[in-house]
Amino acid sequence: MRAYLFLALTTLLANPAPLFAQEADDYAKLGPDAVAITADNAYLRSGEAPDYWAFSSFVKPQFTTSACSIATVTAAINGIMGQPEWASQTIMTQQDLLELTANAEWAAVSAEGGDGVTFQQLVDFTNEALAAVGLDRNVMQFNPTIASDMARKGLVDMLVENEASADDAIMVYFNQGVVTGDWDGPHIALVGAYDAEAQMVLILEVDQEWYIPYWTSVDTLLAAIVKPTSAEHGPLEGQTGGFVMIRAAG
């Protein structure tokens, strides 16, 4: 009997059943234009990557399916401020920041079923959040509407500046599906690193129910930024994206 049970257990461990069955029309988690950080982490091991080490620990899951803006702004501010100094201090949550800003509109569009934010709202809400926490920083926006050489240069220039230190942060407003090959809609996440040699950008996802961090090319990210939001997203129809950068004042 024991021998039979041992044989059955050995067979089960050698051939475990999948946790979730694959649906007939399913496809790869990431399309050809995105590479998971677990599959490519060479840059993080060989370079300084200051933003990745400063911000990655503070990137938490968005608390609703519409809360990518507050999740990303919270991660950016927490990363710049760093871990609190004293044992009595907690790390700021998304809900904490919404309470500090006391912006009913931001809370409404971030609630479950909310519309999400426009690019300009992301800029405005970021400024409000910085003021609410008393962080002396400037906000720079870059919102190209076509994938031109000039737009590409603008993106690269900001990525190079951002990669130099962890004193600033870039939030990207983009069509997530262009990068991942899945959901066709606007999304916001934090830039975690820029590999200038490979021309690849690391996206630190707040949409953690579905994704871990992934790399994508500058050209793919630019295409995702300039793609207008479709009509199914209601008040966000026609929105294009860009970079919102929190920079040191002065």
CSV table of C-alpha atoms in Angstrom, one decimal:
chain,number,residue,atom,x,y,z
A,1,MET,CA,0.0,0.0,0.0
A,2,ARG,CA,2.8,2.4,0.9
A,3,ALA,CA,4.7,1.5,-2.2
A,4,TYR,CA,1.5,2.2,-4.3
A,5,LEU,CA,1.0,5.6,-2.6
A,6,PHE,CA,4.7,6.5,-3.1
A,7,LEU,CA,4.4,5.6,-6.8
A,8,ALA,CA,1.2,7.6,-7.2
A,9,LEU,CA,2.7,10.7,-5.4
A,10,THR,CA,5.9,10.4,-7.5
A,11,THR,CA,3.8,10.4,-10.7
A,12,LEU,CA,1.8,13.4,-9.6
A,13,LEU,CA,4.8,15.4,-8.8
A,14,ALA,CA,6.5,14.5,-12.0
A,15,ASN,CA,3.4,15.5,-14.0
A,16,PRO,CA,1.7,18.2,-12.0
A,17,ALA,CA,-1.7,19.5,-13.3
A,18,PRO,CA,-1.7,23.1,-14.5
A,19,LEU,CA,-3.0,25.6,-11.9
A,20,PHE,CA,-5.2,27.1,-14.6
A,21,ALA,CA,-6.4,25.4,-17.7
A,22,GLN,CA,-5.6,27.1,-21.0
A,23,GLU,CA,-8.6,28.3,-22.9
A,24,ALA,CA,-8.9,27.3,-26.5
A,25,ASP,CA,-8.5,30.9,-27.8
A,26,ASP,CA,-5.7,31.9,-25.3
A,27,TYR,CA,-2.4,33.4,-26.4
A,28,ALA,CA,1.0,34.4,-24.9
A,29,LYS,CA,1.0,36.7,-21.9
A,30,LEU,CA,3.3,39.1,-23.7
A,31,GLY,CA,3.4,39.7,-27.4
A,32,PRO,CA,6.6,40.1,-29.5
A,33,ASP,CA,7.1,43.7,-28.4
A,34,ALA,CA,7.6,43.1,-24.7
A,35,VAL,CA,10.0,41.0,-22.7
A,36,ALA,CA,9.5,40.1,-19.0
A,37,ILE,CA,12.1,41.2,-16.5
A,38,THR,CA,12.6,37.6,-15.5
A,39,ALA,CA,13.7,36.8,-19.1
A,40,ASP,CA,16.0,39.7,-19.4
A,41,ASN,CA,17.7,41.3,-16.4
A,42,ALA,CA,21.2,41.7,-17.7
A,43,TYR,CA,21.1,45.5,-17.7
A,44,LEU,CA,20.0,45.6,-14.1
A,45,ARG,CA,22.9,43.3,-13.1
A,46,SER,CA,25.5,45.1,-15.1
A,47,GLY,CA,24.6,48.7,-14.8
A,48,GLU,CA,23.8,51.1,-12.0
A,49,ALA,CA,20.1,51.4,-12.9
A,50,PRO,CA,19.4,53.9,-10.1
A,51,ASP,CA,15.7,54.3,-10.9
A,52,TYR,CA,15.0,50.6,-10.8
A,53,TRP,CA,16.5,50.2,-7.3
A,54,ALA,CA,14.9,53.4,-6.0
A,55,PHE,CA,11.4,52.8,-7.2
A,56,SER,CA,10.7,49.1,-7.8
A,57,SER,CA,10.1,48.4,-4.1
A,58,PHE,CA,7.4,51.1,-4.0
A,59,VAL,CA,5.4,50.0,-7.1
A,60,LYS,CA,2.3,48.4,-5.7
A,61,PRO,CA,-0.8,47.0,-7.4
A,62,GLN,CA,-3.4,49.5,-8.4
A,63,PHE,CA,-6.2,49.2,-5.9
A,64,THR,CA,-8.9,49.2,-8.6
A,65,THR,CA,-8.9,48.5,-12.3
A,66,SER,CA,-9.2,52.2,-12.9
A,67,ALA,CA,-6.5,53.4,-10.4
A,68,CYS,CA,-3.4,53.2,-12.5
A,69,SER,CA,-2.8,57.0,-12.2
A,70,ILE,CA,-2.9,57.2,-8.4
A,71,ALA,CA,-0.9,53.9,-8.1
A,72,THR,CA,1.8,55.3,-10.4
A,73,VAL,CA,2.0,58.8,-8.8
A,74,THR,CA,2.1,57.2,-5.4
A,75,ALA,CA,5.0,54.9,-6.5
A,76,ALA,CA,6.9,57.8,-8.0
A,77,ILE,CA,6.6,60.0,-4.9
A,78,ASN,CA,7.4,57.2,-2.5
A,79,GLY,CA,10.5,56.3,-4.6
A,80,ILE,CA,11.8,59.9,-4.6
A,81,MET,CA,11.2,60.3,-0.8
A,82,GLY,CA,12.5,56.8,0.0
A,83,GLN,CA,11.7,54.7,3.0
A,84,PRO,CA,10.5,56.7,6.0
A,85,GLU,CA,13.2,57.5,8.6
A,86,TRP,CA,11.3,56.6,11.8
A,87,ALA,CA,9.7,53.3,13.0
A,88,SER,CA,6.4,55.1,13.7
A,89,GLN,CA,6.0,56.3,10.0
A,90,THR,CA,4.1,54.2,7.5
A,91,ILE,CA,4.8,54.1,3.7
A,92,MET,CA,2.2,56.2,1.9
A,93,THR,CA,-0.5,54.2,0.2
A,94,GLN,CA,-2.7,55.1,-2.8
A,95,GLN,CA,-5.6,55.8,-0.5
A,96,ASP,CA,-3.4,58.0,1.7
A,97,LEU,CA,-2.4,60.1,-1.2
A,98,LEU,CA,-6.1,60.5,-2.3
A,99,GLU,CA,-6.9,61.7,1.2
A,100,LEU,CA,-4.0,64.1,1.2
A,101,THR,CA,-5.0,65.7,-2.1
A,102,ALA,CA,-8.7,65.7,-1.2
A,103,ASN,CA,-9.5,65.8,-4.9
A,104,ALA,CA,-13.0,64.3,-5.3
A,105,GLU,CA,-12.5,64.0,-9.1
A,106,TRP,CA,-9.3,62.0,-8.9
A,107,ALA,CA,-11.0,59.7,-6.3
A,108,ALA,CA,-14.0,59.2,-8.6
A,109,VAL,CA,-12.1,58.4,-11.8
A,110,SER,CA,-9.9,56.0,-9.8
A,111,ALA,CA,-12.8,54.1,-8.1
A,112,GLU,CA,-13.8,50.7,-9.5
A,113,GLY,CA,-15.6,51.4,-12.8
A,114,GLY,CA,-14.2,54.9,-13.0
A,115,ASP,CA,-13.3,56.5,-16.3
A,116,GLY,CA,-9.6,56.8,-15.6
A,117,VAL,CA,-7.7,60.0,-16.3
A,118,THR,CA,-6.8,62.1,-19.3
A,119,PHE,CA,-3.1,63.0,-20.0
A,120,GLN,CA,-3.7,66.5,-18.7
A,121,GLN,CA,-5.4,65.3,-15.6
A,122,LEU,CA,-2.3,63.1,-14.9
A,123,VAL,CA,-0.2,66.3,-15.1
A,124,ASP,CA,-2.6,68.3,-12.9
A,125,PHE,CA,-3.1,65.6,-10.3
A,126,THR,CA,0.7,65.0,-10.1
A,127,ASN,CA,1.2,68.7,-9.3
A,128,GLU,CA,-1.5,68.5,-6.6
A,129,ALA,CA,0.0,65.4,-5.1
A,130,LEU,CA,3.5,66.9,-4.9
A,131,ALA,CA,2.0,70.0,-3.1
A,132,ALA,CA,0.0,67.8,-0.8
A,133,VAL,CA,3.1,65.9,0.5
A,134,GLY,CA,5.3,69.0,0.5
A,135,LEU,CA,7.8,67.7,-2.1
A,136,ASP,CA,9.6,70.5,-3.9
A,137,ARG,CA,9.7,69.2,-7.5
A,138,ASN,CA,8.8,70.5,-11.0
A,139,VAL,CA,6.5,68.6,-13.4
A,140,MET,CA,7.5,68.4,-17.1
A,141,GLN,CA,5.2,67.0,-19.7
A,142,PHE,CA,5.9,65.6,-23.2
A,143,ASN,CA,2.8,64.7,-25.2
A,144,PRO,CA,3.7,63.9,-28.9
A,145,THR,CA,0.8,63.2,-31.2
A,146,ILE,CA,2.8,61.5,-34.1
A,147,ALA,CA,5.7,59.1,-34.1
A,148,SER,CA,8.1,61.5,-35.7
A,149,ASP,CA,11.9,61.5,-35.5
A,150,MET,CA,11.6,64.7,-33.3
A,151,ALA,CA,9.2,62.9,-31.0
A,152,ARG,CA,11.5,60.0,-30.7
A,153,LYS,CA,14.4,62.2,-29.9
A,154,GLY,CA,12.3,64.0,-27.2
A,155,LEU,CA,11.5,60.6,-25.6
A,156,VAL,CA,15.1,59.5,-25.7
A,157,ASP,CA,16.4,62.7,-24.2
A,158,MET,CA,14.1,62.5,-21.3
A,159,LEU,CA,14.9,58.8,-20.7
A,160,VAL,CA,18.7,59.6,-20.7
A,161,GLU,CA,18.2,62.4,-18.2
A,162,ASN,CA,16.0,60.2,-16.0
A,163,GLU,CA,18.4,57.3,-16.0
A,164,ALA,CA,21.2,59.5,-14.7
A,165,SER,CA,19.9,59.5,-11.1
A,166,ALA,CA,17.0,58.6,-8.9
A,167,ASP,CA,16.2,62.2,-8.1
A,168,ASP,CA,13.5,62.3,-10.8
A,169,ALA,CA,10.8,59.9,-12.1
A,170,ILE,CA,9.0,59.4,-15.4
A,171,MET,CA,5.4,58.2,-15.6
A,172,VAL,CA,4.3,57.1,-19.0
A,173,TYR,CA,0.7,57.3,-20.4
A,174,PHE,CA,0.4,54.8,-23.2
A,175,ASN,CA,-1.8,52.3,-24.9
A,176,GLN,CA,-1.0,49.1,-23.0
A,177,GLY,CA,-2.1,46.7,-25.7
A,178,VAL,CA,0.4,48.1,-28.3
A,179,VAL,CA,3.2,47.0,-25.9
A,180,THR,CA,1.7,43.8,-24.4
A,181,GLY,CA,-0.4,42.6,-27.4
A,182,ASP,CA,-3.5,42.4,-25.3
A,183,TRP,CA,-6.0,45.0,-23.8
A,184,ASP,CA,-6.5,47.9,-26.2
A,185,GLY,CA,-6.8,50.9,-23.8
A,186,PRO,CA,-5.0,53.8,-22.1
A,187,HIS,CA,-2.8,53.0,-19.1
A,188,ILE,CA,-0.2,54.6,-16.8
A,189,ALA,CA,2.9,53.0,-15.4
A,190,LEU,CA,6.4,54.0,-14.1
A,191,VAL,CA,9.6,53.9,-16.1
A,192,GLY,CA,12.0,51.7,-14.2
A,193,ALA,CA,15.2,51.9,-16.4
A,194,TYR,CA,16.5,52.8,-19.8
A,195,ASP,CA,19.1,50.7,-21.6
A,196,ALA,CA,20.5,53.2,-24.0
A,197,GLU,CA,22.6,50.7,-25.9
A,198,ALA,CA,19.7,48.4,-26.6
A,199,GLN,CA,17.2,51.2,-26.8
A,200,MET,CA,14.9,49.4,-24.4
A,201,VAL,CA,12.7,50.8,-21.7
A,202,LEU,CA,11.7,49.0,-18.5
A,203,ILE,CA,8.1,49.4,-17.5
A,204,LEU,CA,7.3,48.9,-13.8
A,205,GLU,CA,3.7,47.8,-13.9
A,206,VAL,CA,1.0,48.7,-11.4
A,207,ASP,CA,-1.4,46.4,-13.3
A,208,GLN,CA,0.0,43.5,-11.3
A,209,GLU,CA,-3.0,41.3,-11.5
A,210,TRP,CA,-1.9,40.7,-15.1
A,211,TYR,CA,1.8,41.7,-15.5
A,212,ILE,CA,5.2,41.8,-13.9
A,213,PRO,CA,7.8,44.4,-15.1
A,214,TYR,CA,8.7,44.2,-18.8
A,215,TRP,CA,11.0,45.7,-21.3
A,216,THR,CA,9.9,47.3,-24.6
A,217,SER,CA,11.7,49.2,-27.3
A,218,VAL,CA,11.6,53.0,-27.6
A,219,ASP,CA,9.9,52.7,-31.0
A,220,THR,CA,7.1,50.5,-29.6
A,221,LEU,CA,6.6,52.7,-26.6
A,222,LEU,CA,6.4,55.8,-28.9
A,223,ALA,CA,3.8,54.0,-31.0
A,224,ALA,CA,1.8,53.1,-27.8
A,225,ILE,CA,2.0,56.8,-26.7
A,226,VAL,CA,0.6,58.3,-29.9
A,227,LYS,CA,-2.2,55.8,-30.5
A,228,PRO,CA,-5.5,57.6,-29.9
A,229,THR,CA,-7.8,56.0,-27.4
A,230,SER,CA,-10.8,54.3,-29.0
A,231,ALA,CA,-14.5,55.3,-28.6
A,232,GLU,CA,-15.2,52.4,-26.2
A,233,HIS,CA,-13.4,54.3,-23.5
A,234,GLY,CA,-16.0,57.1,-23.4
A,235,PRO,CA,-14.6,60.4,-22.2
A,236,LEU,CA,-11.0,59.3,-22.9
A,237,GLU,CA,-11.7,58.8,-26.6
A,238,GLY,CA,-9.0,60.4,-28.8
A,239,GLN,CA,-6.5,60.7,-25.9
A,240,THR,CA,-2.9,60.3,-26.7
A,241,GLY,CA,-0.2,59.8,-24.1
A,242,GLY,CA,3.3,60.8,-23.3
A,243,PHE,CA,5.8,61.3,-20.4
A,244,VAL,CA,5.1,63.1,-17.2
A,245,MET,CA,8.4,63.7,-15.5
A,246,ILE,CA,8.9,64.7,-11.8
A,247,ARG,CA,12.1,66.7,-11.8
A,248,ALA,CA,14.3,68.2,-9.1
A,249,ALA,CA,13.4,71.9,-8.6
A,250,GLY,CA,15.8,74.6,-9.9
